[in-house]
CSV table of C-alpha atoms in Angstrom, one decimal:
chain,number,residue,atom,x,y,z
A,1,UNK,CA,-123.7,13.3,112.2
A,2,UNK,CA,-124.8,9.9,113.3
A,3,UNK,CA,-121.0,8.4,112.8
A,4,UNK,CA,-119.6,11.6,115.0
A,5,UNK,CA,-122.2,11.0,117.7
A,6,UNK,CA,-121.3,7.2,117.3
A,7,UNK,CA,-117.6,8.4,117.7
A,8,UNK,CA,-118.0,10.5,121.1
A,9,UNK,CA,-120.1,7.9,122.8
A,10,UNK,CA,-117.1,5.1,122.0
A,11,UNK,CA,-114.2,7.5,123.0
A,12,UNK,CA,-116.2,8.4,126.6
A,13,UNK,CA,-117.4,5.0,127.3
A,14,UNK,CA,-113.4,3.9,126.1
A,15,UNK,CA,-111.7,6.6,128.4
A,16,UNK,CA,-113.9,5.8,131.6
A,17,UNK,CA,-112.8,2.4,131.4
A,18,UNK,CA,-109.3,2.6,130.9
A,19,UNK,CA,-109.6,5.5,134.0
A,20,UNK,CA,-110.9,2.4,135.9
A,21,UNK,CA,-109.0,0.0,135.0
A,22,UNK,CA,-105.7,2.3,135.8
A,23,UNK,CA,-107.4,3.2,139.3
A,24,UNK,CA,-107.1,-0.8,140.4
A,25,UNK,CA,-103.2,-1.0,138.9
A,26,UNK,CA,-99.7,0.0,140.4
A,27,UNK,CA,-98.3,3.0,139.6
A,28,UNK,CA,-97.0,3.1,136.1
A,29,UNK,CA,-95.0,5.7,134.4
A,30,UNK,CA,-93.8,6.5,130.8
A,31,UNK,CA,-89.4,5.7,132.2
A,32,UNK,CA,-91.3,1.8,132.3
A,33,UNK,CA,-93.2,1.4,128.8
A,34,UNK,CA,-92.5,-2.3,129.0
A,35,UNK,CA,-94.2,-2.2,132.7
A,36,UNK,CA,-96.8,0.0,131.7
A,37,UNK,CA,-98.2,-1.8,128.5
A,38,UNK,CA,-97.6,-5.5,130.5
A,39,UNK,CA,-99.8,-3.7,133.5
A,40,UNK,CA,-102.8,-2.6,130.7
A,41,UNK,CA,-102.8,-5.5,128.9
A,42,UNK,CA,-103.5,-8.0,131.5
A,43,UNK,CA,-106.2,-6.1,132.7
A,44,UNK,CA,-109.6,-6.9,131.2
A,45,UNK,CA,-111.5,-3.6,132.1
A,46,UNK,CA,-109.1,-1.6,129.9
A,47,UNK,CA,-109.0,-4.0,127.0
A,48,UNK,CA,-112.4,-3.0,127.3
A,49,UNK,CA,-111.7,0.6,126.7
A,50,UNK,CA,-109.3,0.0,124.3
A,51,UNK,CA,-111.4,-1.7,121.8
A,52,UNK,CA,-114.0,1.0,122.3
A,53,UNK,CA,-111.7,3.9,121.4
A,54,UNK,CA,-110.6,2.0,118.7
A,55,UNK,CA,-114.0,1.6,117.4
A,56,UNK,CA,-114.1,5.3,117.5
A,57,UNK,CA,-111.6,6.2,115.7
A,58,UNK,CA,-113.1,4.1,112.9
A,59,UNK,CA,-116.2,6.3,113.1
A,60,UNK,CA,-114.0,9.5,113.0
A,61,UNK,CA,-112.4,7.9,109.7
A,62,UNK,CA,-116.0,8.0,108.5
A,63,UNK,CA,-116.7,11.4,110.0
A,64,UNK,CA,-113.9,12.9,108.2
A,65,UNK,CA,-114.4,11.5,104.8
A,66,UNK,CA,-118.1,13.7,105.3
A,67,UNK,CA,-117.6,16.4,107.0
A,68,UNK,CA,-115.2,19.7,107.0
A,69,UNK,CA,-112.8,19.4,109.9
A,70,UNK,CA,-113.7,22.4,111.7
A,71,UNK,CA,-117.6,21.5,112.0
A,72,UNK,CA,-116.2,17.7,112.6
A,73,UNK,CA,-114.4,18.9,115.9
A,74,UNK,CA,-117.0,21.2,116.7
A,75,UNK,CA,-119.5,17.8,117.2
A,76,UNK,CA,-116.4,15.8,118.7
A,77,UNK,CA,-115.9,18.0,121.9
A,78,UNK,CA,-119.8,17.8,122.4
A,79,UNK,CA,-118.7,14.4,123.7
A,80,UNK,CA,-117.3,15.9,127.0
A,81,UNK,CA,-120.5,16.1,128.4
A,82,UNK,CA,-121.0,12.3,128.1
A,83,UNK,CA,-117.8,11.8,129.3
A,84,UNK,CA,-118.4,13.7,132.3
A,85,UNK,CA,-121.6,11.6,133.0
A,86,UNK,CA,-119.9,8.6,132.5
A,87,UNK,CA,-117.3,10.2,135.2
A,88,UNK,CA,-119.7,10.8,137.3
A,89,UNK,CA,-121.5,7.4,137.4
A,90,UNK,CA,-118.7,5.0,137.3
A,91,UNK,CA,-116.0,6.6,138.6
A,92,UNK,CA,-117.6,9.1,141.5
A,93,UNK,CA,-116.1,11.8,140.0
A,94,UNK,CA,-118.3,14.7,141.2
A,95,UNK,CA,-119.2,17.8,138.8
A,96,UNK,CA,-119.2,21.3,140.2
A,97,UNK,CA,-122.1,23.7,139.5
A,98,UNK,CA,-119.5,25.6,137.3
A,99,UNK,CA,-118.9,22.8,135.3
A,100,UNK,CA,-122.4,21.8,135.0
A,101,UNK,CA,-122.7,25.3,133.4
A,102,UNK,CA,-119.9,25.0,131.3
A,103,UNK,CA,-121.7,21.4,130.0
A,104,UNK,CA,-124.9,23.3,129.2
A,105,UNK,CA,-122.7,26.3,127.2
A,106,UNK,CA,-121.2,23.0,125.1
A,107,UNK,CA,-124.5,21.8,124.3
A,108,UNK,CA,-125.3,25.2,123.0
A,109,UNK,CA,-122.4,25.2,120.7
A,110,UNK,CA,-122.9,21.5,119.1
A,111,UNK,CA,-126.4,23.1,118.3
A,112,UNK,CA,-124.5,25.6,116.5
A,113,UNK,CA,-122.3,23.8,114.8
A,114,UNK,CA,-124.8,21.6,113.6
A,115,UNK,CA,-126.8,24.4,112.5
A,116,UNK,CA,-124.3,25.8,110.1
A,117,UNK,CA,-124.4,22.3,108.3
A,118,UNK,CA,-125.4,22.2,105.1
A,119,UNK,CA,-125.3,18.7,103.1
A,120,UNK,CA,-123.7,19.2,99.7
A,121,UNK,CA,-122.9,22.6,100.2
A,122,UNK,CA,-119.9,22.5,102.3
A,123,UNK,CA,-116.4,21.6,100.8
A,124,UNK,CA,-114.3,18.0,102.3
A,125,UNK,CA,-110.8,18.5,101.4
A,126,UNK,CA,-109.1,15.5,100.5
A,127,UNK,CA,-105.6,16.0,100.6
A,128,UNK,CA,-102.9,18.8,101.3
A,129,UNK,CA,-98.9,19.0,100.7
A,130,UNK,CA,-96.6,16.4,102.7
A,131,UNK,CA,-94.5,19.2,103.0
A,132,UNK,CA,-97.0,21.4,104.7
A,133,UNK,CA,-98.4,18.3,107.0
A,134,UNK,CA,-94.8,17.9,108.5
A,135,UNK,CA,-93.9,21.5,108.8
A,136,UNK,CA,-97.1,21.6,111.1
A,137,UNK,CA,-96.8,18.0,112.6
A,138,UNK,CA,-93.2,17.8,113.7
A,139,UNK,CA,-92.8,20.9,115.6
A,140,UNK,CA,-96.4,19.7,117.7
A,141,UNK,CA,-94.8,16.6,118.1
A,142,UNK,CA,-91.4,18.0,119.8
A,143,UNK,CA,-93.6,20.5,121.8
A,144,UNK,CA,-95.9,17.9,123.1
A,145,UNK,CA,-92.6,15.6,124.0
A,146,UNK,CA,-90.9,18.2,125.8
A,147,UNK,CA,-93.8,19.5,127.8
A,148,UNK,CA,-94.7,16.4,129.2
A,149,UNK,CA,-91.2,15.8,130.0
A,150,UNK,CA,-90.9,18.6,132.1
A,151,UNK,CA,-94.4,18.1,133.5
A,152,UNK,CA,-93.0,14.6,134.7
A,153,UNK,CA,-89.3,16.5,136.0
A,154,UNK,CA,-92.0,18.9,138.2
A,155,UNK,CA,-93.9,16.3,139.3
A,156,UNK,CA,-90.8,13.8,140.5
A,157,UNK,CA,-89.6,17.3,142.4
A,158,UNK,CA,-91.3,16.7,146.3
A,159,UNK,CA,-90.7,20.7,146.7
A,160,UNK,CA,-93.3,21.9,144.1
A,161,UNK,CA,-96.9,22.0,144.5
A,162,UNK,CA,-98.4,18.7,143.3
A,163,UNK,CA,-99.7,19.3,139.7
A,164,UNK,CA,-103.2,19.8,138.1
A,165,UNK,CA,-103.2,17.9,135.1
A,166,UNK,CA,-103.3,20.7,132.6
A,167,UNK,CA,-99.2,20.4,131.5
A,168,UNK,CA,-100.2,16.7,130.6
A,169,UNK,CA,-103.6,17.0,129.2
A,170,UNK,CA,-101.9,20.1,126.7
A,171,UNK,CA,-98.9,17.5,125.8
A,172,UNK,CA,-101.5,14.7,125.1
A,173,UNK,CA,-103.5,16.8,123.4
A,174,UNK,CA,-100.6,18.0,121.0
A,175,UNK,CA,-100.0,14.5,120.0
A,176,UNK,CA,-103.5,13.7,119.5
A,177,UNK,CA,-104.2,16.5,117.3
A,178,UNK,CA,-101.0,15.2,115.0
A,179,UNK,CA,-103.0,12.2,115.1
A,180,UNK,CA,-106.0,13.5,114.4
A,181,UNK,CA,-104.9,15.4,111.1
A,182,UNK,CA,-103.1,11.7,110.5
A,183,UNK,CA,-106.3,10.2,110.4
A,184,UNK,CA,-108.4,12.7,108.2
A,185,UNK,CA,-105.3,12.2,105.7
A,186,UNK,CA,-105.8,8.4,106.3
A,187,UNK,CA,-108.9,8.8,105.3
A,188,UNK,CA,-108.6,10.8,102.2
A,189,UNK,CA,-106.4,7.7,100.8
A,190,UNK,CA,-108.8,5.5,101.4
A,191,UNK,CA,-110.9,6.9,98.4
A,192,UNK,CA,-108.7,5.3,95.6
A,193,UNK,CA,-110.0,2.8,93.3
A,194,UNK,CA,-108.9,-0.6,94.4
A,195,UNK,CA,-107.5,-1.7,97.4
A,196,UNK,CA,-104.0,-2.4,96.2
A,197,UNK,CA,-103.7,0.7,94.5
A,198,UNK,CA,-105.2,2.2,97.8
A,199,UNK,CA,-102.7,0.8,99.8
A,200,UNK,CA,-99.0,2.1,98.0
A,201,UNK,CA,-100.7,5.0,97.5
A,202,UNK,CA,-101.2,5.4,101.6
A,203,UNK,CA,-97.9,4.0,102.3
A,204,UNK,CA,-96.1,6.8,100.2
A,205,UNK,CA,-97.8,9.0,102.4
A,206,UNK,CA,-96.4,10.5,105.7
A,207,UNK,CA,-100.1,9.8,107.5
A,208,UNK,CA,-99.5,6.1,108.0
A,209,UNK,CA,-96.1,6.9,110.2
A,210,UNK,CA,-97.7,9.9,112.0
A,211,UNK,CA,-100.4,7.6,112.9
A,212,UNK,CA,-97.7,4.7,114.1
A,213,UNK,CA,-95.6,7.2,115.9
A,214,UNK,CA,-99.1,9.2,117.9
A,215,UNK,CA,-100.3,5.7,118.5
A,216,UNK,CA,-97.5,4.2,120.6
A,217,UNK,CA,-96.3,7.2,122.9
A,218,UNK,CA,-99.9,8.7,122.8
A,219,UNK,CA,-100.8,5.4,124.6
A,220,UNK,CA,-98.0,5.6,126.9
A,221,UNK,CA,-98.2,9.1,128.0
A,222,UNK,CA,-101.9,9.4,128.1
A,223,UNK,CA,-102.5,6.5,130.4
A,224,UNK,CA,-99.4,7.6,133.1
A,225,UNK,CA,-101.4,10.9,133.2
A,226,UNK,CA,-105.1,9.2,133.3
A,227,UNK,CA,-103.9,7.4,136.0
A,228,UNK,CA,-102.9,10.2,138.0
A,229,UNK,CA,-105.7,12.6,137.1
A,230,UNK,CA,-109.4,13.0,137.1
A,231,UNK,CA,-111.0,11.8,133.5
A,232,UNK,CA,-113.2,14.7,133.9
A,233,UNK,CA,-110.3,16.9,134.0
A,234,UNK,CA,-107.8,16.0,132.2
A,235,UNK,CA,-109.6,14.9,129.1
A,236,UNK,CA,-111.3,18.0,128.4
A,237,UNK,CA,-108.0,19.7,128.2
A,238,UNK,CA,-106.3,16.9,125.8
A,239,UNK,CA,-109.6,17.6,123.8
A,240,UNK,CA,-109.9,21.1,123.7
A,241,UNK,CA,-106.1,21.4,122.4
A,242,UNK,CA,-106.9,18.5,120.3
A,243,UNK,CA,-109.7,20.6,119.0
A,244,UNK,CA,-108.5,23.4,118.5
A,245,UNK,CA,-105.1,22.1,116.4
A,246,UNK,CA,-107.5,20.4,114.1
A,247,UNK,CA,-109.7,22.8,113.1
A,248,UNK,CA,-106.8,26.0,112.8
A,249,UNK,CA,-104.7,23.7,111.7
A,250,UNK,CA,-106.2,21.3,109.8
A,251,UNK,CA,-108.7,23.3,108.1
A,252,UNK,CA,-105.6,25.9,106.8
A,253,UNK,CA,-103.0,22.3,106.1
A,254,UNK,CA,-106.2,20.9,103.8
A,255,UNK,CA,-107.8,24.0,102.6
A,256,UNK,CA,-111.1,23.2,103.8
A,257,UNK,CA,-113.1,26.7,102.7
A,258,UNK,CA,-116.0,27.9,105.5
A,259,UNK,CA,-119.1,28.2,104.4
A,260,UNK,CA,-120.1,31.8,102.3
A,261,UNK,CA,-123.6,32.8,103.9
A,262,UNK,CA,-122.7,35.1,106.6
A,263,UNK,CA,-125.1,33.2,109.2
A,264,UNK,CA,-123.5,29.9,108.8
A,265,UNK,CA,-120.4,31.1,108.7
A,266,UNK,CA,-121.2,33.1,112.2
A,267,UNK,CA,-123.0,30.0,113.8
A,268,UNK,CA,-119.8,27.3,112.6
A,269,UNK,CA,-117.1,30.0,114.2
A,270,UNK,CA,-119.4,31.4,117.0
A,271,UNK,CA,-120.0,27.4,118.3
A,272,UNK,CA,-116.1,26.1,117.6
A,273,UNK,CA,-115.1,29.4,119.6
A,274,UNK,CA,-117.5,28.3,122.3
A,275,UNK,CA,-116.9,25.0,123.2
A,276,UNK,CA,-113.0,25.7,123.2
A,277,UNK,CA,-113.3,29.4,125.5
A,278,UNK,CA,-115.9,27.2,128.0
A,279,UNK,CA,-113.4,24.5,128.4
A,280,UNK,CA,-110.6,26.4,128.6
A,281,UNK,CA,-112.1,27.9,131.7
A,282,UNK,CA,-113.1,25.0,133.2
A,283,UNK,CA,-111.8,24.3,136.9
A,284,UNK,CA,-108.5,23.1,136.5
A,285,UNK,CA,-108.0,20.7,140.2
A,286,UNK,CA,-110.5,20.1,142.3
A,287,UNK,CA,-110.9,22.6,145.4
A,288,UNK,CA,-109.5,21.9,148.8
A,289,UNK,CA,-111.2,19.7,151.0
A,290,UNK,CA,-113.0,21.5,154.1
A,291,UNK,CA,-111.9,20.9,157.2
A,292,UNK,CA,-114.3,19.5,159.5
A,293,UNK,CA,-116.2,21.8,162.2
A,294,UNK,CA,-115.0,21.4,165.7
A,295,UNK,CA,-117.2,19.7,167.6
A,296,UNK,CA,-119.4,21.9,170.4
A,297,UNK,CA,-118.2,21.1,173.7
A,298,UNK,CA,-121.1,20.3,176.1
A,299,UNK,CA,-122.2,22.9,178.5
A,300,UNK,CA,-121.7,21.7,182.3
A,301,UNK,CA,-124.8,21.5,184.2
């Protein structure tokens, strides 16, 4: 619990900075990787953000070497409210009273997530088939490609309506969730007596490669898109389909078992379910700006 806590406050402090960082930058688009990474990289703020999300993801390797994968992303998307704070503060990214409901109906279903743990009781998978992993993974991957790829052809098109966010946060998302079943596989190696032996054994794995191949075009596309949407919208839709691949997914790929008692098992489904419905009906784009009153013309004498 503490290392998945740990975990969301790094990946919404990391986010929120890179978001910053990007604001102050040129344009920067996934046809210009080289551009792109020479941009980030010079930048301070978002080596900042960088090295915080990348000491998150070595709190989710700890997170997922305790916990089943379903309850893990169940506490994970409980960072979203953090992350819309953080918005807020730093970035003047205003919430609507809708959201600010939808963050209280998150809240509710960490509690219930966390109330179906049990310690000792609930099973960690450790591995699962290769062949399984890349029947699941490479499909996602392709999917997440080509959707963002036509999100950009939309977007380049000066006839269409400008777009939300959401093609690019699902694409993202995709990717990440590949990544994130990379990782809990990472993690499962990491369990072998001695370090050498720990190592081959990894390397003749497919997770290392996933990892690799998430890694460099998840950077790429996600920080084009962070740049040209809000954090507080387009992250909770990269994290919701993140979530929501991982714990289907992930938890039928490793054959993680839910718990037995009927009221766990209700409380562990009821809060996953929650989280993901609430932010899938999230406000997609910010409403139109009002137009401002005409102003009263002054009554002759």
């Amino acid at each position: 619990m503490a290392a998945a806590l740990l975990a969301n406050t790094l990946y919404s402090l990391g986010f929120v900075l890179e978001k910053r960082a990007l604001t102050a930058l040129p344009e920067v688009s996934i046809r210009q990787p080289a551009r792109l990474l020479r941009l980030v990289i010079g930048s301070p703020l978002w080596i900042g953000g960088s090295l915080a999300l990348a000491a998150g993801f070595a709190a989710q390797l700890v997170v997922y070497r305790t916990l089943p994968i379903a309850a893990a992303q169940g506490i994970f998307v409980s960072g979203l409210v953090l992350l819309v704070l953080l918005s807020a503060r730093l970035l003047g990214e205003e919430t609507s009273g809708r959201e600010r409901y939808a963050l209280g109906a998150i809240l509710l279903a960490l509690l219930m997530v966390v109330l179906s743990l049990r310690e000792g009781s609930d099973t960690v998978s450790q591995d699962a088939p290769y062949q399984l992993i890349l029947l699941v993974c490479v499909p996602s991957l392709a999917a997440g490609l080509w959707l963002y790829g036509s999100a950009e052809r939309r977007a380049r098109n000066r006839h269409r309506r400008p777009t939300t966010g959401v093609e690019y946060g699902v694409a993202v998302g995709l990717l990440y969730g590949v990544s994130s079943l990379a990782i809990k596989g990472v993690s499962s190696h990491l369990t072998t007596s001695g370090f050498g032996g720990a190592v081959l054994d990894l390397l003749s794995s497919p997770y290392p490669y996933l990892l690799l191949f998430t890694g460099v075009f998840g950077l790429v596309m996600s920080q084009a898109a962070l740049q040209r949407c809000r954090a507080s919208l387009i992250v909770p839709v990269c994290t919701t389909v993140t979530s929501l691949f991982t714990a289907v997914l992930g938890t039928l790929s490793f054959g993680e078992a839910l718990p037995d008692e009927p009221l766990r098992l209700a409380l562990r489904v009821a809060g996953t379910a929650l989280a993901v419905a609430v932010l899938l009906t999230m406000p997609k784009h910010d409403p139109a700006p009002q137009p401002p009153a005409p102003a009263k013309e002054l009554a002759s004498p």
